[in-house]
Structures are given as structure tokens and as C-alpha cells.
Coordinates of C-alpha atoms in Angstrom, one line a residue:
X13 CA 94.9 107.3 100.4
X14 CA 95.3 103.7 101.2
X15 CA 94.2 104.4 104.7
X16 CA 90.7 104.9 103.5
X17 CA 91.4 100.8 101.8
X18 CA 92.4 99.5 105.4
X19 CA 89.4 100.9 106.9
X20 CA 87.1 100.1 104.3
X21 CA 89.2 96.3 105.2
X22 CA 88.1 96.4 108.4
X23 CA 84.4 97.1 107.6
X24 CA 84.2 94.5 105.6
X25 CA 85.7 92.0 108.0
X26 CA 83.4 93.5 110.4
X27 CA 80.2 92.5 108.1
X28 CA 81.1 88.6 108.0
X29 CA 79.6 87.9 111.4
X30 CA 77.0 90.4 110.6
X31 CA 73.4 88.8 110.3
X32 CA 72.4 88.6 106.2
X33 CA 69.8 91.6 106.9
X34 CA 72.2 94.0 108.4
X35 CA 73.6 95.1 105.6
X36 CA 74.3 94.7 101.9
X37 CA 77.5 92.8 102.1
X38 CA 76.5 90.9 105.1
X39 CA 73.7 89.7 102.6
X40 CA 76.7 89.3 100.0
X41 CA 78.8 87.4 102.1
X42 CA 75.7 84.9 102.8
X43 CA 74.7 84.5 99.3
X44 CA 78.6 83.6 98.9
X45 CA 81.0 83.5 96.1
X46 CA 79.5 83.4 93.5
X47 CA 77.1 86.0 94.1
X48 CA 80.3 88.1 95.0
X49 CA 81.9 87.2 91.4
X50 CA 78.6 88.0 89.8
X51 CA 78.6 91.7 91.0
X52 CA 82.5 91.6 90.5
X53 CA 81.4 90.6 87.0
X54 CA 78.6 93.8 86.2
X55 CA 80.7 96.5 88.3
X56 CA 83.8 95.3 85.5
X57 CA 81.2 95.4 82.3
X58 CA 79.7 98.7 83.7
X59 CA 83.1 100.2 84.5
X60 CA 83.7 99.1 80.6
X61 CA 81.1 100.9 79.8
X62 CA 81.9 103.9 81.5
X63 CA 84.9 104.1 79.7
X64 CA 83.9 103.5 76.4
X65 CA 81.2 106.4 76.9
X66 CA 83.5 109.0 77.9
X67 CA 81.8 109.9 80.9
X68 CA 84.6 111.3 83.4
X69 CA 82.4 111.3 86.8
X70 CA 80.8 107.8 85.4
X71 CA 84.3 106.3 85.1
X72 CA 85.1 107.1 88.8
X73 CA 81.9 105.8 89.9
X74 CA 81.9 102.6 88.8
X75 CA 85.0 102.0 89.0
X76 CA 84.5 102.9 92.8
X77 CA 82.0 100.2 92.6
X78 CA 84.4 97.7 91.1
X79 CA 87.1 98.2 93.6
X80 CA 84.0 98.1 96.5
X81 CA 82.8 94.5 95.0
X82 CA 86.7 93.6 94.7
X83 CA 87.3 94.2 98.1
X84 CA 84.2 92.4 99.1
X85 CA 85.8 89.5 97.0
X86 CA 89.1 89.8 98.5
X87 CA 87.5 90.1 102.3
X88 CA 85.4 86.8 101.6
X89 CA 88.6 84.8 100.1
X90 CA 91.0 86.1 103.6
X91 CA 92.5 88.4 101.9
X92 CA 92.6 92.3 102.0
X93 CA 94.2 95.2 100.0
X94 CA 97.2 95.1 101.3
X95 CA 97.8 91.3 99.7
X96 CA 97.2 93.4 96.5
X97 CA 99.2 96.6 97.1
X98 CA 102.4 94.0 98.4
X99 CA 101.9 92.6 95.2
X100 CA 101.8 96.1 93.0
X101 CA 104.8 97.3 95.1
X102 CA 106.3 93.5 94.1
X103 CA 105.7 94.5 90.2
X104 CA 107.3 97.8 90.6
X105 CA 110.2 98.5 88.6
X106 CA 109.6 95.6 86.7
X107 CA 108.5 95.7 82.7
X108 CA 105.4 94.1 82.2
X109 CA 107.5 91.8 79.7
X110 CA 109.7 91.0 82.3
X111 CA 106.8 90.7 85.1
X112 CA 104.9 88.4 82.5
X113 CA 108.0 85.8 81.5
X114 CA 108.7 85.7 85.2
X115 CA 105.1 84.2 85.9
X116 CA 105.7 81.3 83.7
X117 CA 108.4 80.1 85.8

């Protein structure tokens, strides 16, 4: 299932030299970080949401949107999913206690 992260990558790498009107996250990636954070932002409180309410399908959906807008983030910072799966696969194994002391250091 991850393949469907690398291409999605790829895309998105793709859109950075795309002109602003091409596309939605061409248009992101010109309005620039903080419009990027702002939708990371909604896509979080609506995925909140989503989850508060119960809503099965909902929850997928925007949390579909969340991973989309955290991708876009990642993609506009040079960074991609793997960075983020190396560092899950790091974590693995560990207890969040441990995993949590270990960042102090």
C-alpha cells in the first residue's frame, strides 16, 4: 500500500515546477508554507471532528485529506513519505516510554 505514497511523492514533486494555475497544489506550493500549514491545520481539526462524530466513512475521508495536505507539507519541506515511514520503522519495537525518554537525549 505504500506504493500508492511513492507515487502520490512523485506527483507532488512533479507539481512544484507546475505553473500556480495548473493545479491545486501547484497553487499551494506558490502560496507557500504557511498556506500549506493552514490546510494541514483544518484537514487535523476536521479529521477531529470526524472522529468525535462517529462517522466511519467521514473518518477515512478526512483523514485522507490530512495525510494529502501532509504530504504536500512534506513535498514542499524536501522531504517525502519515506523520511516518515524510516522513521515509524525506526520506532518499531520501541515503547512509546522508551521512544519518548530517548528523544530528550
Amino acid at each position: 500500500m505504500s506504493d500508492i505514497l511513492t507515487q502520490l511523492a512523485e506527483v507532488l514533486e512533479q507539481r512544484k515546477s507546475a505553473a500556480p494555475d495548473s493545479s491545486y497544489v501547484a497553487k499551494l506550493y506558490d502560496k507557500g508554507l504557511d498556506a500549506i500549514l493552514k490546510k494541514v491545520g483544518e484537514e487535523a481539526t476536521e479529521t477531529v471532528m470526524a472522529a468525535k462524530d462517529g462517522d466511519k466513512e467521514q473518518i477515512v475521508y478526512e483523514t485522507a485529506d490530512l495525510w494529502f495536505h501532509t504530504l504536500v507539507m512534506l513535498a514542499q519541506q524536501g522531504l517525502g513519505p519515506d523520511d516518515v515511514l524510516n522513521e515509524l520503522a525506526r520506532r518499531f519495537g520501541l515503547s512509546g516510554l522508551e521512544e519518548k525518554a530517548n528523544r530528550g537525549k
